[in-house]
XYZ file of C-alpha atoms in Angstrom:
591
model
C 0.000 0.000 0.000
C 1.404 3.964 -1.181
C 0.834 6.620 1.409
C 0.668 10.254 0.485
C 3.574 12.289 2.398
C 0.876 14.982 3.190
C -1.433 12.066 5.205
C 1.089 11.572 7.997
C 2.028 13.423 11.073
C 4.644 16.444 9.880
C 7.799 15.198 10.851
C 8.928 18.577 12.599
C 5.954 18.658 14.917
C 7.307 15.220 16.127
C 8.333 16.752 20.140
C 11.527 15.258 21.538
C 13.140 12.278 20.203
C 15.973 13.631 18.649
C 18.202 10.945 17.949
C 15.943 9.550 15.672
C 15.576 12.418 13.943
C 19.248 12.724 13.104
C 19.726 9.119 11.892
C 16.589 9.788 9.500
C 17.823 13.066 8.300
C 21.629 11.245 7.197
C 20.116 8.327 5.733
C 18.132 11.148 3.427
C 21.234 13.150 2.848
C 23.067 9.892 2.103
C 21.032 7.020 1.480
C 24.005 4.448 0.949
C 24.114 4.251 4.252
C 21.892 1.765 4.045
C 18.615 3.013 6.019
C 17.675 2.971 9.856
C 16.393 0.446 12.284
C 14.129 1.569 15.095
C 14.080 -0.516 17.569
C 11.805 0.184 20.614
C 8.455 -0.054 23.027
C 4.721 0.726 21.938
C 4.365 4.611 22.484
C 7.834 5.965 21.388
C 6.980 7.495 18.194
C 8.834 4.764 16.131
C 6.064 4.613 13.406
C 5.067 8.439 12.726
C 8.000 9.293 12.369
C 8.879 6.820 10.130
C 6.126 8.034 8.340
C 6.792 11.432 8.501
C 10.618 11.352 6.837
C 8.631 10.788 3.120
C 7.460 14.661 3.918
C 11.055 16.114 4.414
C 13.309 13.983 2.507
C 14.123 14.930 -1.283
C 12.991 12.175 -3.660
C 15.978 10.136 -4.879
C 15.094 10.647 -8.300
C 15.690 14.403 -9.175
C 12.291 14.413 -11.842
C 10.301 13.379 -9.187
C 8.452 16.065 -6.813
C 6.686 13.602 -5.075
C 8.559 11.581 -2.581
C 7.177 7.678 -2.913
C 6.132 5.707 0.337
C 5.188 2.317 0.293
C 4.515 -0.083 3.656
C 5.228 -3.725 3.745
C 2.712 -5.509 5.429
C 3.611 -8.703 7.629
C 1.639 -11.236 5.236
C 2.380 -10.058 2.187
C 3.365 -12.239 -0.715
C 6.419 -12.752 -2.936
C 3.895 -11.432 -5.923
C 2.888 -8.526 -4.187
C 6.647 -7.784 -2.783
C 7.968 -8.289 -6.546
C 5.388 -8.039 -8.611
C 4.071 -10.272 -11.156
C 2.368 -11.475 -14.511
C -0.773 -8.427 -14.923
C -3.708 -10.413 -14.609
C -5.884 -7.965 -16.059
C -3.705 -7.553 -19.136
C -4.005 -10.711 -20.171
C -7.329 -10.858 -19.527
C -8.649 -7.935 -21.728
C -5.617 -7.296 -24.093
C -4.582 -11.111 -24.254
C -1.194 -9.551 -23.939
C 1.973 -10.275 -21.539
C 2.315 -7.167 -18.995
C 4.233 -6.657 -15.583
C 2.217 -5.564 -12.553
C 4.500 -3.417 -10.314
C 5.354 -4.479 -7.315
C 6.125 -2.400 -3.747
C 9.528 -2.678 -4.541
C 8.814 -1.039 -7.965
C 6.872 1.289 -6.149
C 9.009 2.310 -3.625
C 11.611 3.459 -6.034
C 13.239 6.687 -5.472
C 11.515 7.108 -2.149
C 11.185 5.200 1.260
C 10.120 1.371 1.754
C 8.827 1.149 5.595
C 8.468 -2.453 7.295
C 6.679 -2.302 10.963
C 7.804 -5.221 12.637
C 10.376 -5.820 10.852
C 11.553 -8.501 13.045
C 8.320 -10.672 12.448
C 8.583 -10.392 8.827
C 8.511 -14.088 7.179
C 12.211 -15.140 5.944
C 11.524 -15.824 2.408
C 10.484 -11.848 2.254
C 13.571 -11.266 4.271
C 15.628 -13.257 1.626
C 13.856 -10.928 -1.463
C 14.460 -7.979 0.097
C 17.979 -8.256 0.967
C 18.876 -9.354 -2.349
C 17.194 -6.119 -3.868
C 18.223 -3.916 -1.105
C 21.941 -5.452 -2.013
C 21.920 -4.748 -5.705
C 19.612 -1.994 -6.225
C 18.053 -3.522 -8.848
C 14.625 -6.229 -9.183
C 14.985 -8.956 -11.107
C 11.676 -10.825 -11.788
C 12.014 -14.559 -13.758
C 8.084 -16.293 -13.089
C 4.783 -16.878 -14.230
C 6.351 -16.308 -18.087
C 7.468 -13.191 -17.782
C 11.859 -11.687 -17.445
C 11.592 -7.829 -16.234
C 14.052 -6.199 -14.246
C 13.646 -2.665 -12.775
C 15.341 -0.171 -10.439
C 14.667 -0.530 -6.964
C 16.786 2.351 -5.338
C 14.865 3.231 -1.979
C 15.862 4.620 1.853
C 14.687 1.237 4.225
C 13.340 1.595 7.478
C 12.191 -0.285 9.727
C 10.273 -0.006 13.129
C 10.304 -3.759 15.783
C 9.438 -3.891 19.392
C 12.399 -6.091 20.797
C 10.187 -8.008 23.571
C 8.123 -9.302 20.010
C 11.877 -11.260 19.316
C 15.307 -10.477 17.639
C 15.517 -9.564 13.665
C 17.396 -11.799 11.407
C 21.254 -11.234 11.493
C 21.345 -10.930 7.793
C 19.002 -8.336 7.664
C 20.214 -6.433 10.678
C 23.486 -5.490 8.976
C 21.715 -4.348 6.457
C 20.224 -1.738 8.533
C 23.132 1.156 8.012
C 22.085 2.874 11.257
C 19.877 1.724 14.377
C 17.952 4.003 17.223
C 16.814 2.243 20.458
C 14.055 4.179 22.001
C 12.786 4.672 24.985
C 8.587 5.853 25.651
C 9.571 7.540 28.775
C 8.980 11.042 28.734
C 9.433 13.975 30.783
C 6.146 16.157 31.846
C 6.877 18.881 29.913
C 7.271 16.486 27.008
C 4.061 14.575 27.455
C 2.437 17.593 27.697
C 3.585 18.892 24.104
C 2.629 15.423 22.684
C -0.723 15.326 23.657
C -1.392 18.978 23.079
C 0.334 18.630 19.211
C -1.985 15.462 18.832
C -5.123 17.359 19.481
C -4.696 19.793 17.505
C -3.668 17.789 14.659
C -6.590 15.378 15.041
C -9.088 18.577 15.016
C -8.091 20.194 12.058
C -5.307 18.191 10.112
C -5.160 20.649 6.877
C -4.630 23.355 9.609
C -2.176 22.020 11.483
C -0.491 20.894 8.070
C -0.217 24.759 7.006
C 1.191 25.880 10.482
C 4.368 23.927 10.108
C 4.657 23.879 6.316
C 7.608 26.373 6.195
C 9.229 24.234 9.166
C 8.945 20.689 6.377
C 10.452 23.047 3.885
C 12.978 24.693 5.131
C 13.810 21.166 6.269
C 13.410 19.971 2.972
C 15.682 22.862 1.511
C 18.279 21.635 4.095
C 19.024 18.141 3.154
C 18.782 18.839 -0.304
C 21.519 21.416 0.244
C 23.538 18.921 2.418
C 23.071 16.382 -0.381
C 25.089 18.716 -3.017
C 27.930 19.619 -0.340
C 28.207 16.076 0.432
C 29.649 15.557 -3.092
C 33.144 17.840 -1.738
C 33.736 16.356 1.416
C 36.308 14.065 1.763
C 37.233 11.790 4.779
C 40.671 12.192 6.370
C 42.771 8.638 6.551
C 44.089 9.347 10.505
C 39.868 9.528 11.300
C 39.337 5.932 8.753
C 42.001 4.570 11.080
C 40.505 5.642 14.004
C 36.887 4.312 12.787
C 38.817 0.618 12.038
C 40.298 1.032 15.364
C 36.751 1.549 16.730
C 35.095 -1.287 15.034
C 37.525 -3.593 16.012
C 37.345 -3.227 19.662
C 34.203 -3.321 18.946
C 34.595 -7.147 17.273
C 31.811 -6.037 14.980
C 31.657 -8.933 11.640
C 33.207 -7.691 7.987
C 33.891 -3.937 7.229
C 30.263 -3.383 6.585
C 30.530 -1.263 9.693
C 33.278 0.625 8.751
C 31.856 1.877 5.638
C 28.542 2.963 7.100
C 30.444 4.797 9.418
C 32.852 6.838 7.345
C 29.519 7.351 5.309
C 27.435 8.531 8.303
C 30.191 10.891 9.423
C 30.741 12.638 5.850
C 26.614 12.821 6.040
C 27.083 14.636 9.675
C 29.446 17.092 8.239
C 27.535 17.926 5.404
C 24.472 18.875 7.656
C 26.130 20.444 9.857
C 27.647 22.363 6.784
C 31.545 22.226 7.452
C 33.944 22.117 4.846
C 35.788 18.813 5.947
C 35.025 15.617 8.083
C 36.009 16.739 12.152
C 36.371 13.904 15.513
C 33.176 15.397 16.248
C 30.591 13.750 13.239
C 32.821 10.760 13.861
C 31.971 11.046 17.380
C 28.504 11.738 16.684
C 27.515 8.689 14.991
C 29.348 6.323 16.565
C 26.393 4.757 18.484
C 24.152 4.893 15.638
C 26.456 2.631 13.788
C 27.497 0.036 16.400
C 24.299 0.248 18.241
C 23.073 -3.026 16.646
C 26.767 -4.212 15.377
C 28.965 -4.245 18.952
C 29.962 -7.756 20.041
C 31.219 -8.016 23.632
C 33.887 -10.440 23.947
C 33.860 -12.837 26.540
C 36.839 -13.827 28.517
C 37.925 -17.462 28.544
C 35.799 -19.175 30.934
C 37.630 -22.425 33.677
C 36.997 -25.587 32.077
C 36.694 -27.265 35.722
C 32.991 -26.642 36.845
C 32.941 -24.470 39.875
C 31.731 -25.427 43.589
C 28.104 -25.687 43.377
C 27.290 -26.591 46.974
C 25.100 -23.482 48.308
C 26.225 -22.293 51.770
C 24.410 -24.134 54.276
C 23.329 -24.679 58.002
C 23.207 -28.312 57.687
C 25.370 -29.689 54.996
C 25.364 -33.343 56.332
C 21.341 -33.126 55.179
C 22.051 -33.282 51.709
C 21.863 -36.106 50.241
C 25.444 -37.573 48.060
C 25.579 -35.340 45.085
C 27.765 -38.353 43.683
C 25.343 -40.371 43.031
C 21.241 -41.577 42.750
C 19.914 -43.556 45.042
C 16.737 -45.901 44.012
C 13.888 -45.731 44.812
C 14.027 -48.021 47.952
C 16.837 -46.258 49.614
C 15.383 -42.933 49.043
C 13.849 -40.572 51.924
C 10.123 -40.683 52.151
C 8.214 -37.667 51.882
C 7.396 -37.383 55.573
C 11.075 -38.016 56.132
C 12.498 -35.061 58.645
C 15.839 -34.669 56.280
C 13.498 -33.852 53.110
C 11.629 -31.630 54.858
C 14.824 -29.613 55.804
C 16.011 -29.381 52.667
C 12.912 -28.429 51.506
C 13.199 -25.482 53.708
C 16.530 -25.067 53.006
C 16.025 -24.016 49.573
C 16.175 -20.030 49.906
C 20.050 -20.692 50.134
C 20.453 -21.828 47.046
C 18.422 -18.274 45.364
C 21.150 -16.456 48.259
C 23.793 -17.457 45.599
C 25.633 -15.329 43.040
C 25.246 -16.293 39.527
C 28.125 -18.766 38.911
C 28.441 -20.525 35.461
C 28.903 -24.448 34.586
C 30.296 -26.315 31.835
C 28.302 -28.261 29.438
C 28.179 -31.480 29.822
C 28.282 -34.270 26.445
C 25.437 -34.223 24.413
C 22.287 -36.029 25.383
C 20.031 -37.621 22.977
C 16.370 -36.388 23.201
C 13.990 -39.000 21.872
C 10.533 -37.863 22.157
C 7.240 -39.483 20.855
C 4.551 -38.830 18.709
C 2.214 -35.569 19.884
C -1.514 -36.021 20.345
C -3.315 -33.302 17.946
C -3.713 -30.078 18.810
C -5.890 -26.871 17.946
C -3.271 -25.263 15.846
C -2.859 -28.384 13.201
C -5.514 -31.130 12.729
C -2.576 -33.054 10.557
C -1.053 -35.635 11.913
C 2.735 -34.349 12.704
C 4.497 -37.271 13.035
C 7.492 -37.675 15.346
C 8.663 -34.814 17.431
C 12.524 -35.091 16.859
C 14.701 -32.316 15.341
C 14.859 -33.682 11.459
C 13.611 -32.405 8.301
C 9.886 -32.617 8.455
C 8.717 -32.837 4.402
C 4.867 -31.372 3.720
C 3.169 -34.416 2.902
C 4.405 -36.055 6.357
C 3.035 -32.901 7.910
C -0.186 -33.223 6.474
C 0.916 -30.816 3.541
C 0.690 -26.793 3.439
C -2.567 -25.911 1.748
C -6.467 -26.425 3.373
C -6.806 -28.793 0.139
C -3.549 -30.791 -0.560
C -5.478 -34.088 0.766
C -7.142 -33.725 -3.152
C -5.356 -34.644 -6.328
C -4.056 -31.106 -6.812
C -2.475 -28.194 -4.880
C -4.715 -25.462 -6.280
C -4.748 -23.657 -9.697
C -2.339 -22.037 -10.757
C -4.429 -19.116 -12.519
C -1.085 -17.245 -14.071
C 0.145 -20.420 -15.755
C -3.225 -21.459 -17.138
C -3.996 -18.083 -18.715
C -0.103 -18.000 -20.439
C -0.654 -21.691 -22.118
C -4.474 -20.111 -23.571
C -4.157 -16.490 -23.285
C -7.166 -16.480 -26.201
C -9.556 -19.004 -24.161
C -11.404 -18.025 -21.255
C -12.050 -19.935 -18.932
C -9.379 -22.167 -19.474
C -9.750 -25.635 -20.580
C -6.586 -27.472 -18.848
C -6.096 -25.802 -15.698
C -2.345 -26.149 -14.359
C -1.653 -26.940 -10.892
C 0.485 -24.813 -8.113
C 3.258 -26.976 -7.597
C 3.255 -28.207 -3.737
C 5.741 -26.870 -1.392
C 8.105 -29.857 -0.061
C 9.444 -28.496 3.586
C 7.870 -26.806 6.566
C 9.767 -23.707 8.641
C 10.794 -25.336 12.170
C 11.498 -23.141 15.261
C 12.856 -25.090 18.184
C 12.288 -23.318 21.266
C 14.138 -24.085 24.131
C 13.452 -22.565 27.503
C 16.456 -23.295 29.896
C 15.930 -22.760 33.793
C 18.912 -21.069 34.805
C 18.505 -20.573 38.706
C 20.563 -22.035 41.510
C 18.368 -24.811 42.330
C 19.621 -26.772 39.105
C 23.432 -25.735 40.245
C 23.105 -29.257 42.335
C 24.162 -32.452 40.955
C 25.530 -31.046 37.683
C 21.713 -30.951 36.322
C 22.689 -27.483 34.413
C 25.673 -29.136 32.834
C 23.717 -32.183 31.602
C 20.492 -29.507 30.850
C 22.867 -27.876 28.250
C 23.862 -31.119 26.566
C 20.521 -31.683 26.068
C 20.402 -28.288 24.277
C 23.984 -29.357 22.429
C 22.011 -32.503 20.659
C 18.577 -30.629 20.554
C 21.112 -27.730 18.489
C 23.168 -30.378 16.918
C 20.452 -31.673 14.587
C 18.582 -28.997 14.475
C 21.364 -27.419 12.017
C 21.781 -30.647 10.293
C 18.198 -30.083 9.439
C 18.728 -26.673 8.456
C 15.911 -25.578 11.073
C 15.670 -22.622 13.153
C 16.737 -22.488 17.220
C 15.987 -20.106 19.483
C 16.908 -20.153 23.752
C 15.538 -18.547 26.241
C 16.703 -18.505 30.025
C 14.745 -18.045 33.137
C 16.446 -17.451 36.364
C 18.204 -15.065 38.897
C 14.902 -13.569 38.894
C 14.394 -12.275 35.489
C 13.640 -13.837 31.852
C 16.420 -13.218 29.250
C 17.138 -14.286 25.742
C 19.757 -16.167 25.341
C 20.186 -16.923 21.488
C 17.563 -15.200 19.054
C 15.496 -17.123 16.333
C 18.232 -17.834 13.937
C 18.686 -21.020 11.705
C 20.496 -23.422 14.341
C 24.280 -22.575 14.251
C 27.055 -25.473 13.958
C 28.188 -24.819 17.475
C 26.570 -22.866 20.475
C 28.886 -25.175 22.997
C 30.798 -21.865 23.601
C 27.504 -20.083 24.127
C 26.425 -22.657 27.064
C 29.217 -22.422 28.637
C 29.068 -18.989 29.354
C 25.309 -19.502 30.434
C 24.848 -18.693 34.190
C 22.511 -20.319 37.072
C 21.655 -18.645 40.066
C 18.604 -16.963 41.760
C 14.663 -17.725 41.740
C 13.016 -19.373 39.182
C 10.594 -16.190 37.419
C 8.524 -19.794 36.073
C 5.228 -18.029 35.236
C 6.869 -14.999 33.427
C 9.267 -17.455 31.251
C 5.722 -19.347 29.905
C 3.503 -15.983 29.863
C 6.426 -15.084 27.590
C 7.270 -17.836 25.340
C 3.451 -18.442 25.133
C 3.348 -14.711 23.642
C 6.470 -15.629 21.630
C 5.011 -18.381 19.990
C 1.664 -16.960 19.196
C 3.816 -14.064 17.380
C 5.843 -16.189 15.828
C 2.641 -18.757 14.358
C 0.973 -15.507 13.303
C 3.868 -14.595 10.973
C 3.923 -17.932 9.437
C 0.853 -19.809 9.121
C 2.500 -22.935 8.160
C 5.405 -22.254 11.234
C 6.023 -26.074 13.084
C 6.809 -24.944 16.697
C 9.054 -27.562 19.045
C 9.214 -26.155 22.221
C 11.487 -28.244 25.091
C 11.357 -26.829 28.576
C 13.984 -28.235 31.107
C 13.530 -27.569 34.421
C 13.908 -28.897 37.765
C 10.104 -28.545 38.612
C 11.438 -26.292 41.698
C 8.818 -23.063 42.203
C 4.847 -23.060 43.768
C 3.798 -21.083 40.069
C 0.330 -21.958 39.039
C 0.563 -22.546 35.198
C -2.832 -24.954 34.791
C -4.474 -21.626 33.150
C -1.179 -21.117 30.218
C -1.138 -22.792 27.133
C 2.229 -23.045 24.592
C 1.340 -23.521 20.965
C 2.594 -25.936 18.891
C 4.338 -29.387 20.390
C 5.750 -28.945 23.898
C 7.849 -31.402 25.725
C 8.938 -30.707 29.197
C 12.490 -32.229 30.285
C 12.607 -32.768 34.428
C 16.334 -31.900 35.171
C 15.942 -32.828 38.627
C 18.148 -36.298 39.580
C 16.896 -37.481 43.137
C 15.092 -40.712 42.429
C 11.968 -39.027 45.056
C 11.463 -35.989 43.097
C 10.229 -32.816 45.303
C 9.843 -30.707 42.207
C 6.675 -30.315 40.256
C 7.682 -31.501 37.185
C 5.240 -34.191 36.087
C 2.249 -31.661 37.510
C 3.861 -28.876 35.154
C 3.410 -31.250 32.051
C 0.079 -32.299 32.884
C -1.457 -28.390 33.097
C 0.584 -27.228 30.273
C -0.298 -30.277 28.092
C 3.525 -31.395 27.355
C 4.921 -34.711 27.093
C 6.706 -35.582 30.394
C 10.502 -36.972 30.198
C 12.897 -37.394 32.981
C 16.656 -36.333 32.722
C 17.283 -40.059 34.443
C 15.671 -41.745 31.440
C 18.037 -39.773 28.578
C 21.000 -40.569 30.872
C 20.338 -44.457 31.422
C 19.662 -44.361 27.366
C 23.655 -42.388 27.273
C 24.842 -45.221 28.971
């Protein structure tokens, strides 16, 4: 969908967030950068002024007056993203025609994606490839058209909806995190600027249209004096000396920032590049791009005995004991350590090794609301579409639907068609493995974090064989934190776990309130998403979960070892309707 320029909030009556407003402004004097990532909460302005940049920027085509704006929706198609064969055309004129696309359309202006970060991946994989090259090449439905795609991206996510796609986060030239706190003063301006806008738009339009020109005038004059500037080589080699302390990937980074820095000057309207616009994008550029390296961690795991009153309670961390030489519940030494257990959230975070992988074998999942197909086994593995019960409502009859495009090029002069060809049938199925990891001190004991993370190690391990996307999340020391974004499994994460630490409470509601929200995000984005979730835990909090539900396939992994369990594992299952599997099982399987 186009939007006029004149239909959106002026960009200079935007109060307060001025960051933002500068990394808009250089992408518009300099759109090589590469466009700007907003990433931030509901209420911070991320959208309208988004919006509002098509009213102040110069178009990139010089003949055009007009500045073009065109919004990606979430479940749009490749057809619709590209373009395609012109239905119409062939129709009425019985002649081959290309229907622009919003690529075609965004030419020479701005292309803005709101949650970017939910966008599907084949989209993602289009739109880098055009954003790369400048240039759309279209080869389908009988048609070979290529067309300039030259346009200033921007895009708007809310990070607590989930991480953005590495690949498409470089991309991004600049990013802006945003905060919706505001002072009074400020929230007063907002809401006063709103009303009056909302009463009389064309009114409020006219009182700041010499502000969006002069504005206008400004980066169009910035544009030409960025042709004469020229970037000192002692400031490049303090930019590479920047980046690589920051142990950012490639030079992408580098470029950007020489490029944002010339764009600084040139606004500012100096003659030459100073410390200062290097200075003064420096955050902008590594916001999104900055790797913190972590120090070499002790192989040897660390003491994980908690500080206690009564150590001689605790039963031999060395071993299991069966069944028949286990405490009974009313036994005085369980109830102790039951009691006993606010030590263990007394300690400070420490961090354990990973122990060797650990097959997961899980079995078949009942049906559930979100597919009526029969799934098949729950194991990370390539999952074809006709073992998944296929990807359209009728693939269980002889075709896959018509292909309408393909029918009409074979008898362009017959209508309806005679032979109708069918769309071929997709033969895979996205994956997300979600793994939620309870990192508090309670599964310190025993070395049940250790053998927790090789369970991750094999869950990752053929997950990437597979080609199918991971994501972790941790819960403990009293918060919920991700640990490695939706990304297609990596070859390794063992350096990754390591690193992981336990300690604290156990935040159990929040982690499923959150990866229930997660999931329902992430099944909205893709329709035909296959969602694996594995939650290991050591059953240890009082949370009541009966009322939470986690789409897709869960499977809950209890981490605790005592052969007389005191944690709520199996209950946990049963509410959240997840298969049950004990750690003891996978590790008498090991063996």
């Amino acid at each position: 969908m186009t939007c006029l320029a004149h239909s959106n909030f002026p960009f200079t009556a935007v109060a307060g967030q001025d960051t933002l407003k500068l990394a808009l402004i250089l992408c518009a004097i300099n759109p090589h950068i590469g466009g700007v990532l907003i990433s931030g909460p509901r209420g911070s302005a991320k959208t309208t002024l988004a919006r509002g940049l098509s009213g102040v920027m110069p178009a990139l085509n010089s003949h055009t007056e007009k500045v073009p704006f065109a919004t990606l929706p979430l479940g749009t198609s490749e057809d619709r993203l590209l373009g395609s064969l012109d239905l119409e055309q062939v129709l009425q004129n019985k002649q081959m025609a290309f229907k622009s696309g919003l690529l075609s359309q965004a030419h020479g202006g701005v292309l803005y994606v709101d949650e970017v970060n939910l966008l599907a991946d084949n989209l993602v994989d289009q739109l880098l490839d055009v954003a790369a090259s400048g240039v759309n090449r279209i080869e389908r439905d009988g048609i070979s058209h290529q067309h300039e795609a030259r346009f200033l991206l921007v895009g708007t996510m809310n990070p607590d909806e989930g991480e953005l796609r590495p690949q498409l986060q470089d991309r991004f030239g600049l990013m802006v995190e945003l905060s919706n706190q505001y002072s009074v003063e400020e929230r007063v301006q907002i809401v006063r600027l709103r009303e009056e806008f909302d009463q009389d738009p064309s009114a409020f339009f006219e009182a700041f249209k010499y502000k969006q020109r002069n504005l206008k005038n400004s980066i169009r004059l910035a544009r030409e004096a960025l042709r004469h500037l020229r970037c000192r080589d002692e400031l490049r080699m303090d930019i590479a000396r920047r980046c690589q302390a920051a142990n950012i990937d490639g030079v992408r980074g580098d470029i950007v920032w020489v490029r944002a820095a010339l764009a600084h000057a040139a606004w500012r309207g100096t003659a030459a590049v100073s410390m200062n616009d290097v200075n003064a994008v420096e955050n902008l550029v590594l916001a999104h791009r900055r790797q913190v390296k972590t120090p070499p961690q002790n192989t040897q795991p660390p003491n994980t005995q908690p500080p206690s009153p009564a150590p001689s309670r605790r039963p031999d961390a060395s071993k299991v004991q069966p069944p028949s030489m286990s405490s009974s519940p009313s036994d005085p030494s369980t109830e102790s350590e039951q009691a006993s257990q606010g030590d263990w959230g007394s300690m400070p975070p420490q961090a354990m090794a990973s122990g060797a992988p650990i097959t997961v074998s899980v079995s078949e999942p009942k049906q559930t609301s979100l597919s009526q197909n029969r799934l098949g086994e729950v194991m990370p593995g390539k999952r074809k579409g006709h073992q998944m019960g296929g990807y359209r409502p009728d693939s269980a009859t002889k075709g896959q639907g018509v292909d309408w495009f393909r029918s009409l090029i074979h008898q362009p002069q017959e209508w309806p068609p005679k032979h109708l060809v069918s769309k071929t049938a997709k033969t895979g199925q996205t994956v997300l493995h979600l793994v939620l990891l309870d990192t508090s001190a309670s599964t310190l004991s025993q070395g049940v974090f250790a053998n927790a993370k090789g369970v991750i190690l094999d869950i990752a391990e053929r997950a990437y064989l597979a080609r199918e996307q991971l994501a972790i999340i941790g819960f403990g020391q009293d918060n919920v934190a991700s640990i490695l974004p939706k990304v297609r499994a990596p070859k390794d994460i063992a350096d990754l776990l390591d690193n992981i630490q336990a300690g604290g409470g156990t935040p159990f509601r929040i982690a499923i309130e959150n990866a229930s929200q997660y999931l329902v995000k992430q099944h909205k984005a893709n329709a035909e998403l296959y969602s694996q979730t594995y939650l290991l835990t050591d059953g240890r909090t009082q949370a009541d979960v009966s009322d939470l539900n986690l789409p897709g396939h869960t499977v809950l992994i209890d981490t605790e070892l005592a052969a007389i369990k005191r944690g709520r594992g199996q209950d946990i299952a049963q509410h959240l309707g997840a298969q049950y599997v004990p750690l003891t099982s996978l590790l008498e399987i090991a063996l």
